XYZ file of C-alpha atoms in Angstrom:
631
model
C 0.000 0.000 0.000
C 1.177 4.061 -0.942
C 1.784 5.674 2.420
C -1.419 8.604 2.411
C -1.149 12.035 4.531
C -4.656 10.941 5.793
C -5.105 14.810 4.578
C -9.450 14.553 3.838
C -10.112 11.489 7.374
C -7.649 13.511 9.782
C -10.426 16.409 9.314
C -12.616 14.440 10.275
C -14.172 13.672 13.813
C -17.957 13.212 13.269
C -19.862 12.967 10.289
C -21.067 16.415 10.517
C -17.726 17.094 8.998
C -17.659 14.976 6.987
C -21.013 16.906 5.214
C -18.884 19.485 4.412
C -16.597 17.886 1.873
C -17.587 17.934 -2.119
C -18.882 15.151 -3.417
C -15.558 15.128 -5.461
C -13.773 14.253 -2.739
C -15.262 11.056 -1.237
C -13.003 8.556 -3.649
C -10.359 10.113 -1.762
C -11.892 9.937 1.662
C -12.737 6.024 0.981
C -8.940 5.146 0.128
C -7.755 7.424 3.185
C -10.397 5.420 5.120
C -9.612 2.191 3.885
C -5.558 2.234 4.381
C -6.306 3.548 7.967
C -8.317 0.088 8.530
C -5.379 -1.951 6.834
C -2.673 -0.797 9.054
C -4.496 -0.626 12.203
C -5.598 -4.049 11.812
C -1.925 -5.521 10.678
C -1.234 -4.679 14.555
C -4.546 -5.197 16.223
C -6.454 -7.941 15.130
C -9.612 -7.806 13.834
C -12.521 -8.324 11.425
C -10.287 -7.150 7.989
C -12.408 -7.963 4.796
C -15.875 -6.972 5.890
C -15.297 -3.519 6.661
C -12.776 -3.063 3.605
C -15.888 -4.466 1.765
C -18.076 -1.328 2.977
C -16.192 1.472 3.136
C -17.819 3.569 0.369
C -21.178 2.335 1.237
C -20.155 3.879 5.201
C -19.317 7.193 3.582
C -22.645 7.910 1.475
C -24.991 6.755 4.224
C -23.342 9.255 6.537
C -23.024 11.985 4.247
C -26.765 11.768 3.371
C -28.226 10.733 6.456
C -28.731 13.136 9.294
C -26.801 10.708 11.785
C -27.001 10.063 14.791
C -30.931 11.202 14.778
C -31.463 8.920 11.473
C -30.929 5.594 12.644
C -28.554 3.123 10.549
C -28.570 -0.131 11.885
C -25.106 -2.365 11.008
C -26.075 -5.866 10.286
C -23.284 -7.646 10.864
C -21.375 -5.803 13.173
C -18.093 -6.465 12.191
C -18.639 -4.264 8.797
C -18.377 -1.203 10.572
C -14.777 -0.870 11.763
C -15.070 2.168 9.072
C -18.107 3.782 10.667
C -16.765 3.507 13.877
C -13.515 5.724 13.366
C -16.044 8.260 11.300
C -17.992 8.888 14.265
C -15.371 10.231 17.086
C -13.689 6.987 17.688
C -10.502 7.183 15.361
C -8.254 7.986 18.021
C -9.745 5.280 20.353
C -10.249 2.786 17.074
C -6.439 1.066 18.963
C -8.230 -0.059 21.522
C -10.861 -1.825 19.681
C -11.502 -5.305 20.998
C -9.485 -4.447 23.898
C -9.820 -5.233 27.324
C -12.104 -1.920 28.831
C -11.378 -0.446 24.882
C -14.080 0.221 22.125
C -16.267 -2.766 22.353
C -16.118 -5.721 19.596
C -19.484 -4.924 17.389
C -21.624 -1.712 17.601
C -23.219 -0.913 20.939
C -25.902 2.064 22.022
C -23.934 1.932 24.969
C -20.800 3.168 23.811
C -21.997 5.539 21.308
C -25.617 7.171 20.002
C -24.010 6.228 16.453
C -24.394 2.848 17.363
C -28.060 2.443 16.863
C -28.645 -1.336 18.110
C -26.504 -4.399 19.319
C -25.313 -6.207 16.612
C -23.010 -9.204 16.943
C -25.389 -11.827 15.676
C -27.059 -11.651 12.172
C -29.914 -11.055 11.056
C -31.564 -8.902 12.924
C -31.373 -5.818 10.842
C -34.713 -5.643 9.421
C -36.794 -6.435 12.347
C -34.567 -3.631 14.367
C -34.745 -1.133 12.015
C -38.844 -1.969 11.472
C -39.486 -1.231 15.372
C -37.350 1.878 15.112
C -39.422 3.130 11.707
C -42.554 2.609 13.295
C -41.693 3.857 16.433
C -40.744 7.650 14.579
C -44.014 7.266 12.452
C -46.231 6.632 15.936
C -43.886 9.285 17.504
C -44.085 11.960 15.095
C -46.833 14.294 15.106
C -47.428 14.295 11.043
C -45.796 12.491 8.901
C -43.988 15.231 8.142
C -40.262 15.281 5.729
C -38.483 15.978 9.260
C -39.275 12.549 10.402
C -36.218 10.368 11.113
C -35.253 8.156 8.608
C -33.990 4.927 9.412
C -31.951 2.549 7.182
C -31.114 -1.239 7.903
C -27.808 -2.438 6.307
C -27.750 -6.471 6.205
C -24.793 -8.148 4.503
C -22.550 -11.419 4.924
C -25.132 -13.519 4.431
C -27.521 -12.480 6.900
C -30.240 -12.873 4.204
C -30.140 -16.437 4.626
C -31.318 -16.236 8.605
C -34.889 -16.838 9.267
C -35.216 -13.603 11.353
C -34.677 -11.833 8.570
C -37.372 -13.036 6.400
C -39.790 -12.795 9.242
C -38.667 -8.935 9.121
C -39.207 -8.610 5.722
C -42.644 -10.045 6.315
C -43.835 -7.269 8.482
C -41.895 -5.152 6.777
C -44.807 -5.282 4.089
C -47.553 -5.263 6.025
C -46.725 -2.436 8.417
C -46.746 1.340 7.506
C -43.113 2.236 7.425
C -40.659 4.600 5.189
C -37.545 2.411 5.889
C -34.546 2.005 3.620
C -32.588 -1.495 3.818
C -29.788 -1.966 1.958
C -28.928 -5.571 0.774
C -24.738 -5.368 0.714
C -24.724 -8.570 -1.632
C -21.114 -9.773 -1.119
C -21.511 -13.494 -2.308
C -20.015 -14.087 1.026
C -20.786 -14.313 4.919
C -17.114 -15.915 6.290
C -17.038 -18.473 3.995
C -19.031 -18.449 0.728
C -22.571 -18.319 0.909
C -24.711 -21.179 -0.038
C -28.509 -21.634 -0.919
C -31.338 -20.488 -3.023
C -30.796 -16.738 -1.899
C -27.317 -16.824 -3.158
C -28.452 -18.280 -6.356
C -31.515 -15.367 -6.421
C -29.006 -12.458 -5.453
C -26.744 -13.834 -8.109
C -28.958 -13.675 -10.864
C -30.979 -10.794 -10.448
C -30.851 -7.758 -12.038
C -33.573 -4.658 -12.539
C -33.498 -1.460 -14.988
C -31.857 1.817 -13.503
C -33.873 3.733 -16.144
C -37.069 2.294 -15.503
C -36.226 2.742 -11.210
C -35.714 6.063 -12.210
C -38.686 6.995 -14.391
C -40.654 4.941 -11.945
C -39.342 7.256 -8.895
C -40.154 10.257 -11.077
C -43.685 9.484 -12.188
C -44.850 8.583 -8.166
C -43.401 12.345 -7.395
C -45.657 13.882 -9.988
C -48.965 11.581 -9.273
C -47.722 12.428 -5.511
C -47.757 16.343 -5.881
C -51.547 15.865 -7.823
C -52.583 14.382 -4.901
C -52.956 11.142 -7.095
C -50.751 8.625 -5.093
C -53.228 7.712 -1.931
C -51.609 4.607 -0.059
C -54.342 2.199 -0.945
C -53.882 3.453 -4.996
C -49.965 3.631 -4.310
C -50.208 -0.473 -3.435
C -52.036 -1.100 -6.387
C -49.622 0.530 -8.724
C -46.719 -0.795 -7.482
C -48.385 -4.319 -7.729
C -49.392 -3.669 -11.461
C -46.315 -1.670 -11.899
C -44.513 -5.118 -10.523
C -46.467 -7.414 -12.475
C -45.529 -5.507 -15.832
C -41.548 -5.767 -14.694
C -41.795 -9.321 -14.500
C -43.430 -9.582 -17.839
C -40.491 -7.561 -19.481
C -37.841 -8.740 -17.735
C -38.661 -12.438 -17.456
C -38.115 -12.343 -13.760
C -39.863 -12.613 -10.815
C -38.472 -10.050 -7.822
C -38.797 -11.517 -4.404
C -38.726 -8.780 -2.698
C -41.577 -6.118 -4.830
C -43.385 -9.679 -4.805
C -43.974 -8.395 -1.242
C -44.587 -4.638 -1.708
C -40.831 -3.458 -0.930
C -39.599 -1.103 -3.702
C -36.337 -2.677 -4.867
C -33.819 -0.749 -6.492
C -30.411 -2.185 -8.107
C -28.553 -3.935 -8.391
C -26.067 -1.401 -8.459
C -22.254 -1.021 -7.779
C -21.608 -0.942 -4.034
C -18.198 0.614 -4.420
C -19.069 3.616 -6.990
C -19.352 6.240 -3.518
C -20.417 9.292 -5.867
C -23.141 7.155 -7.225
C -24.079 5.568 -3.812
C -24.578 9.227 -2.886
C -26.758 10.035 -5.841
C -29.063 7.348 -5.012
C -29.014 7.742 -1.656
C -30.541 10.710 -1.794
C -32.863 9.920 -4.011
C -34.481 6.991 -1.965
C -34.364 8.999 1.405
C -37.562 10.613 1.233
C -39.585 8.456 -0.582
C -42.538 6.934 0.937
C -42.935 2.933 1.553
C -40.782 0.399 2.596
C -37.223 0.055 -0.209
C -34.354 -2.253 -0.542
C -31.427 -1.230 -1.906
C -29.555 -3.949 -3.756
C -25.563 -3.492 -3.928
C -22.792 -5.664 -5.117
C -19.251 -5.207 -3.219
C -16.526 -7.117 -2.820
C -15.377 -8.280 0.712
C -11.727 -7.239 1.307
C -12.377 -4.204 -1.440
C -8.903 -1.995 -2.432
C -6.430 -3.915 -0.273
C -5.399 -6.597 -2.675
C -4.135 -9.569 -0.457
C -7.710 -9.725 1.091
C -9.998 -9.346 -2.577
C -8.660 -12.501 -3.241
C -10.154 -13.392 -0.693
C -10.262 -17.036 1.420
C -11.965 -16.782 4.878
C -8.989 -16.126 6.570
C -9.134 -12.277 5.506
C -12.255 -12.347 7.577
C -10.388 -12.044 10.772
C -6.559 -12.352 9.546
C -4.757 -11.795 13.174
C -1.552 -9.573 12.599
C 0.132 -9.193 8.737
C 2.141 -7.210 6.904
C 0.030 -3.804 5.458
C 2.832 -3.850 2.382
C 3.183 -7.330 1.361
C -0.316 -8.801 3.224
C 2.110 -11.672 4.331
C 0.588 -13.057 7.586
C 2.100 -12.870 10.685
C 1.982 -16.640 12.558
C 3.119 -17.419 15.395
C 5.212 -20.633 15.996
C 3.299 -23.142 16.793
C 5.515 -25.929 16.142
C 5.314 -28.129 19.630
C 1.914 -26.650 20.842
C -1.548 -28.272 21.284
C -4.271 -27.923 18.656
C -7.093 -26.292 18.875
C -10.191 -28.097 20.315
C -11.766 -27.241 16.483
C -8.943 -28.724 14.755
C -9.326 -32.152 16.678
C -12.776 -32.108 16.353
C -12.801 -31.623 12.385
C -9.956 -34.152 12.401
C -11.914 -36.885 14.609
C -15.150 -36.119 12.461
C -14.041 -37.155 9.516
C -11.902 -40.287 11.088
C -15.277 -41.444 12.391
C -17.519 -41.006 9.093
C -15.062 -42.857 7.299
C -16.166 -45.562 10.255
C -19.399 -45.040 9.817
C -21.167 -44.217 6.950
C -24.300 -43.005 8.733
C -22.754 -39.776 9.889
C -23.238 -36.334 7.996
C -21.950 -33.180 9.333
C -23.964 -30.039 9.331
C -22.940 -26.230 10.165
C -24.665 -23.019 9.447
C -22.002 -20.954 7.738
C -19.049 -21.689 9.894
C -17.137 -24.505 7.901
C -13.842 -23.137 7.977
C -14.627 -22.042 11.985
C -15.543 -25.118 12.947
C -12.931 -26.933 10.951
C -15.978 -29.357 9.120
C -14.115 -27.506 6.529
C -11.949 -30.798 6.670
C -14.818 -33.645 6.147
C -16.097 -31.165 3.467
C -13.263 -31.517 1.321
C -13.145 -35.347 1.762
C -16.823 -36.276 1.823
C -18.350 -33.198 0.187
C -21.337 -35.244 -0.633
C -22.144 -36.126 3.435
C -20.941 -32.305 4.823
C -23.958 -29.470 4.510
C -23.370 -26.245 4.675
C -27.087 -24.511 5.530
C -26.415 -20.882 5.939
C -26.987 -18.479 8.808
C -29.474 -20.140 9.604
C -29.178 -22.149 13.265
C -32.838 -23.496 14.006
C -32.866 -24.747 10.520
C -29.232 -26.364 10.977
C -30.786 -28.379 14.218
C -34.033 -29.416 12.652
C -32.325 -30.365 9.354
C -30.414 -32.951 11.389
C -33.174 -33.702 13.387
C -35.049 -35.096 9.933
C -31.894 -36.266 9.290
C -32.172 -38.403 12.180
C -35.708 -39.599 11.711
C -34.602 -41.075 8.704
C -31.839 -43.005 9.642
C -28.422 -40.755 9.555
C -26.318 -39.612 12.602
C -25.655 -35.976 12.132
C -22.765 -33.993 14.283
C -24.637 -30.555 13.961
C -21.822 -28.100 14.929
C -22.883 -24.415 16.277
C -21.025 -21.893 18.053
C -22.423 -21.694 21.628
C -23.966 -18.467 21.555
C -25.434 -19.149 18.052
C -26.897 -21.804 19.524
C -28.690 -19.375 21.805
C -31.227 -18.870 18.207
C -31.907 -22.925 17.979
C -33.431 -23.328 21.584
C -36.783 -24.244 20.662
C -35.683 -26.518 17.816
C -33.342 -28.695 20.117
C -36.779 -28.815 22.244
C -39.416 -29.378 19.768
C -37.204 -31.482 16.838
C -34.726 -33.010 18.743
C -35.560 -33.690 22.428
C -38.925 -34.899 22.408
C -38.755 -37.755 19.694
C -34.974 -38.531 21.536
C -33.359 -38.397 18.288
C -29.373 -38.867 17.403
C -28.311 -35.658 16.788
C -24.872 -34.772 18.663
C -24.887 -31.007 18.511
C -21.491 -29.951 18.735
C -21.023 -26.541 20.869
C -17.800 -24.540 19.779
C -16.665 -21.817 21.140
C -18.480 -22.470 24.563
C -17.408 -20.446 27.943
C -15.495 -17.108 27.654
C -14.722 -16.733 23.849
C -12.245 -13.128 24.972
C -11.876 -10.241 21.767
C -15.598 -11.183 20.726
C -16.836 -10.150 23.938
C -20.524 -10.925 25.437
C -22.252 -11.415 22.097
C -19.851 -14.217 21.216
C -19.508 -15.829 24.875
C -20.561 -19.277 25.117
C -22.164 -18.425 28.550
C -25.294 -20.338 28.845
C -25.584 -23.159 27.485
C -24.940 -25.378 30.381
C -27.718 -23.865 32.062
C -30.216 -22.933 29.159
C -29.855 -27.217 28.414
C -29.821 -28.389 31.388
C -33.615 -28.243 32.153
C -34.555 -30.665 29.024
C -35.408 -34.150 28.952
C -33.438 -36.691 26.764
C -30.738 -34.720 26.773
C -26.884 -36.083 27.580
C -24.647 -32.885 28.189
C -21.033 -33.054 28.398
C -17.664 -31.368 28.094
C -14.026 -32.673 27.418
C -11.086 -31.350 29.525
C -8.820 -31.913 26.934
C -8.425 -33.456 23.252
C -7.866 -37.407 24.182
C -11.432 -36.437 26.140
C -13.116 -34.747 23.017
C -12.457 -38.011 20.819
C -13.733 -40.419 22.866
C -16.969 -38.462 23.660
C -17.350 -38.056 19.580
C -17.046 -41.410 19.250
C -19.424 -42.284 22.471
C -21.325 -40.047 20.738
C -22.041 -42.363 17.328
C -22.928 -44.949 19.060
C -26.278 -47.073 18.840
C -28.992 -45.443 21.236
C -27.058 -42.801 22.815
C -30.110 -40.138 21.765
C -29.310 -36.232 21.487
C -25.818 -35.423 22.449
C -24.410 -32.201 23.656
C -20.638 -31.733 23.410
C -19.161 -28.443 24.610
C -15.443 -27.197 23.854
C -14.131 -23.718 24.033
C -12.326 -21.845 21.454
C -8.508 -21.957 21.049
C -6.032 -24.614 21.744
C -5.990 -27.568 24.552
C -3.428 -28.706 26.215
C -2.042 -32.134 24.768
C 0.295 -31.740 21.634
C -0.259 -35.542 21.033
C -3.449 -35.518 20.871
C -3.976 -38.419 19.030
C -5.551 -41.568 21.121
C -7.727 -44.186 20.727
C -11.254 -44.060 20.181
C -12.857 -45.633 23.170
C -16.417 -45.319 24.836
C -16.795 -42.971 27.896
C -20.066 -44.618 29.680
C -22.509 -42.040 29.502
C -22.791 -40.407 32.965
C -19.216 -41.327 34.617
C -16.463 -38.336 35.933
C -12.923 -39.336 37.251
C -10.936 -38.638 39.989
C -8.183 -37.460 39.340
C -6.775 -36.699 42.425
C -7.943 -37.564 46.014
C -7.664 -35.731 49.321
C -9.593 -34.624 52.294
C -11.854 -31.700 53.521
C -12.323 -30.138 49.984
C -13.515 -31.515 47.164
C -13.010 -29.709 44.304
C -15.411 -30.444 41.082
C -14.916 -28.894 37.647
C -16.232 -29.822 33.827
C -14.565 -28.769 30.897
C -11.274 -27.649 29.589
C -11.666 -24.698 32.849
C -10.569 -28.400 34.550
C -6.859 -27.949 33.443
C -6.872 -24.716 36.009
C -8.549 -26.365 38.508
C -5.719 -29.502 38.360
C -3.422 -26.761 38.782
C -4.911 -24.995 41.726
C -4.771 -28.311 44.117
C -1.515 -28.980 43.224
C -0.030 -28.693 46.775
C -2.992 -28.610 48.721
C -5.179 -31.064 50.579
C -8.062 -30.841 48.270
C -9.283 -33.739 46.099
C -10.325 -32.724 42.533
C -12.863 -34.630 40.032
C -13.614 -34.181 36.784
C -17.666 -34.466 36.092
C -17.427 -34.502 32.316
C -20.986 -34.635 32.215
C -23.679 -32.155 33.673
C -26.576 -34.973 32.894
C -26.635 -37.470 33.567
C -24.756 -36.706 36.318
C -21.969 -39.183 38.112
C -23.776 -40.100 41.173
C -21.197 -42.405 42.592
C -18.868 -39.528 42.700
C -21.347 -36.923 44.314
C -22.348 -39.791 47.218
C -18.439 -40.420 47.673
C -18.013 -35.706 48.055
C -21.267 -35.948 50.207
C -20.101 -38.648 52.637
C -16.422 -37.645 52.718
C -16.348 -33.596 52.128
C -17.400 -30.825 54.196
C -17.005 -28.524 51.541
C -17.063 -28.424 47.528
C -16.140 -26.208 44.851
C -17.032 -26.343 41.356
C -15.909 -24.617 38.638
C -16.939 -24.123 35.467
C -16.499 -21.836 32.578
C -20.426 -21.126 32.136
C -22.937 -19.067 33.867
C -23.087 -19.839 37.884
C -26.992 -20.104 38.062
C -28.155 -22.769 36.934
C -24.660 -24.035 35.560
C -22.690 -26.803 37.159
C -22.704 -25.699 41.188
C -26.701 -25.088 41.069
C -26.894 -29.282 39.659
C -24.609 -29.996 42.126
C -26.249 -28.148 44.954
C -29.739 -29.188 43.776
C -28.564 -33.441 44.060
C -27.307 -33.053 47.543
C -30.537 -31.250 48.800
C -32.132 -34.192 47.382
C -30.132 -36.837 48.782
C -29.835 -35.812 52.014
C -26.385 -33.778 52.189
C -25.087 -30.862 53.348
C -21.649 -30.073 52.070
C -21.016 -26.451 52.183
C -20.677 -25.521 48.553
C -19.026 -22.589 46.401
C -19.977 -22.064 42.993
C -17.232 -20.747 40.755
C -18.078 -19.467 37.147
C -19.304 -16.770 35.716
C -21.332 -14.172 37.305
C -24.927 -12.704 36.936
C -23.563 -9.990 34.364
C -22.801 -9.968 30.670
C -18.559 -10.169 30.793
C -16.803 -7.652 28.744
C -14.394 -8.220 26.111
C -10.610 -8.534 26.616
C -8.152 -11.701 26.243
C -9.429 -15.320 27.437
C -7.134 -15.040 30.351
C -7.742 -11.301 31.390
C -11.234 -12.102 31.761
C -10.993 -15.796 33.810
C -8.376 -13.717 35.986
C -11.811 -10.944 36.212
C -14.452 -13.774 37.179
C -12.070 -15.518 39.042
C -11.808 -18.925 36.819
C -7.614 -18.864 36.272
C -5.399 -20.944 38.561
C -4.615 -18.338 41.419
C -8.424 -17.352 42.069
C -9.772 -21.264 42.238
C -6.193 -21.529 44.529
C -7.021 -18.720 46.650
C -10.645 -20.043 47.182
C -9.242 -23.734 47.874
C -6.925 -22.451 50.354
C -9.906 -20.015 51.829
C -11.539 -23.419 52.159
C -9.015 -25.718 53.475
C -9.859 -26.683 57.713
């Protein structure tokens, strides 16, 4: 990259100056904009291609838009890196994803830029909807001074349910909102389905959009253009489109103007139709094609590791890795690895992600059984109940979800999966404190949001001989839905590489004994715990599974220990320590017990070890509290 002055973005604080430059001078602005991305990102890591992807779309919206009192509501968060520095966070933008720095994705609470919360997908269009409606109810008239509001969905969040449903009302409810369809191709990896194929293929007449917009002003002003009349037209109006073009439009098919497609990454043109859509009447989409990793070469040809590159060279784009030559995996790695060791075992298993492939690392049973791997889009309650038909029918599917993802599926591992006790083993990566992605991204709940459901087995490996053998437990005849949890990141065995043997479903280990204080962990959060007794009195077991639980092991604490701790890298209520504390009510017990995992609080973003050493899950705090215990 050519070294830039930064002479148009250093003027720049808030987008109210940014109103002031020429049109003229926005190409300018974007490729000041864009290099300031590149090389803050070479040394802080971040989401790279997405935001590169939507820097001249960034620019137009807040040069037309009245922002912060119009609303523009980022859909995913991590494309707006760029509108972050434009609104008063450039100097701060080296602290993004920082621990007590600019938070990961947009927030209301860190800025009144930030419109809504967005670190999931989707949820755009039903966002922006409530905030439309609520300025039409709010506004006296429906006046040209009302706020506009604008819903910006990209990187495949099409494909998610939630935003259909939006689109839905968005049809049926009186609104003037713009949404703007940034049609990458892409969402980490490529996207997949019928919408990809749709978005691919479609294309609509600028000069017809444009006579169309003109004639609606006039019938408008002649007081010809009521609302029930204005449906009508643009149903007829519709109707004859089809006819010319050959080609049905999905989204006028439900009374939203569409408009494009049109280049995402022209900024003067961007500007000339922004403004032309922002006071018109009715619910629009604006349909724009842009490249992910736009203007930085190394990332437009692009694989999904530009999504989130860590640390490269801004010159050359050469990535910077660390050494990892002696070091453990990570937990992903074995699992894609042990996935595709047991479907070439059995031939029953399928693997199934929404969108996450290369995250999950099913990436690696895709390319050797393409034909068994399905990749179904943003799209997490249709990933479960996919593999719960799946399952009906005979196959074994290893549905893998990031744990707060999951968070979107609840009802379908309820309704599909837990009732008719099918064989789905829903995989849960990324589960416990994920660190940079902060609390949209935690895997916080899940031990406690899945603990409550029948038919259910829930477990969690401490390390990557543990993983396997659950997996493979896992495939086995009549073992019913399966949970397996794993955190992000590496484990702790560099040969990881065992045999795959059966863990009996429902049985912990000891692995070390003692007296007074018994300490009991699940998960990879076990490896601290092992740590903390070194030296001390306490006896430490790992539960590996939350339910069933190991009752031989809880009558041997109840009978032998005064006092327990657990610890677990999950919520505390209703985690873990509640099971625990719940099954010695029952039988009779009264151990005094202390619950360690995360608190009643959404936990902030930082490193994976900052934050344990903040809710008191790394070695010295479960030490401190053993030795606080110890008689």
């Amino acid at each position: 990259m050519e070294d830039s002055k930064q002479e148009l973005l250093s003027t720049i604080r808030y987008p109210d100056d940014l109103r002031k430059l020429e049109v003229d001078q926005l190409p300018q602005l974007c490729d000041e904009l864009r290099e300031d991305i590149v090389k803050e990102l070479s040394v802080n890591p971040g989401h790279l291609a997405s935001s590169l992807g939507v820097v001249e779309l960034t620019i137009a919206l807040h040069y037309v838009f009245n922002t912060p009192e119009d609303r523009i509501v980022w859909d995913v968060g991590h494309q707006a890196y760029g509108h972050k520095i434009l609104t008063g966070r450039r100097e701060q933008f080296k602290t993004n994803r920082k621990l007590h720095g600019l938070k990961p994705f947009p927030s209301p609470e860190e800025s009144p830029y930030d419109s809504f919360i967005c670190g999931h997908a989707s949820n755009s269009i039903s966002a922006a909807l409530g905030m439309a409606v609520a300025a039409s109810q709010l506004s006296p008239t429906r006046a040209k001074s009302i706020r506009k509001v604008v819903a910006v969905i990209g990187d495949g969040a099409m494909s998610g349910g939630l935003a259909f449903e939006g689109l839905n009302n968005v049809s049926s409810s009186p609104n003037d909102m713009l949404i703007i369809l940034n049609d990458n191709n892409m969402s980490i990896d490529l996207a997949v389905g019928g919408m990809k194929q749709y978005l691919l293929g479609l294309s609509t007449n600028e000069t017809y959009n444009s006579l169309r917009f003109k004639a609606s002003q006039w019938l408008r002003s002649k007081g010809m253009l009521q609302e029930d009349r204005r449906k009508g037209l643009i149903r007829l109006t519709n109707a004859i489109k089809s006819a010319i073009s050959q080609q049905q439009n999905i989204f006028e098919g439900m009374n939203i103007r569409y408009f494009g497609p049109f280049d995402g990454h022209n900024v003067k043109e961007l500007v000339r139709i922004l403004r032309q859509l922002k006071d018109m009447k009715g619910p629009k989409l604006l349909h724009l094609h842009t490249k992910k990793g736009h203007g930085y070469a190394p990332a437009e040809d692009y694989t999904p590791i530009w999504h989130a590159p860590g640390k490269f060279d801004p010159v050359t784009g050469e990535l910077i890795k660390s050494d990892s030559t002696g070091k453990p995996p990570k937990f992903q790695d074995v699992f894609g690895e042990t996935l595709l060791e047991l479907a070439q075992m059995n031939d029953r298993i399928v693997g199934v992600t929404p969108a996450m492939p290369t995250g999950c690392s099913m990436n690696i049973m895709m390319q050797a059984l393409p034909e068994r791997t399905f990749d179904v889009g943003i799209a997490e309650g249709h990933a479960v109940t996919f593999s719960a038909g799946m399952a009906k029918d005979g196959l074994l599917p290893f549905c893998n979800i990031y744990s707060s993802f999951a968070q979107r599926a609840y009802d379908n591992i309820i309704h599909d999966v837990a009732i008719l006790r099918l064989p789905v083993v829903l995989c849960l990566d990324r589960a416990g404190l994920v660190g940079e992605d902060g609390p949209t991204h935690h895997g916080a709940f899940d031990l406690a949001y899945l603990r409550p459901i029948p038919n259910l087995t829930i477990c969690s490996p401490m390390d990557e001989h543990e993983l396997r053998k659950l997996m493979f437990t896992a495939q086995l005849p009549d073992k019913g839905p399966f949970v397996i949890r794993y955190p992000r990141g590496c484990g702790v065995l560099v040969d990881w590489r065992c045999p795959l043997e059966e863990i009996k479903v429902g049985t912990g280990r000891k692995l070390k004994d003692g007296e007074d204080v018994a300490v009991l962990s699940i998960g990879p959060v076990g490896n601290n715990a092992a740590l903390a007794v070194e030296g001390t009195k306490a006896a430490h077991y790992d539960m590996r599974f939350l339910k069933p639980l190991d009752e031989d092991i809880l009558h041997e604490v109840g009978q032998r220990f005064r006092k327990v701790v657990t610890v677990e890298n999950g919520v505390r209520n209703g985690g873990l320590g509640s099971a625990v504390l719940e099954w010695m009510s029952d039988h009779g017990y009264q151990p005094q017990v202390v619950r360690l995992g995360l608190p009643d609080e959404f936990v902030e973003h930082g490193t994976v070890q900052q934050l344990l050493e903040i809710v008191g899950l790394d070695v010295e705090s479960i030490s401190r509290e053993i030795r606080n215990s110890e008689f």
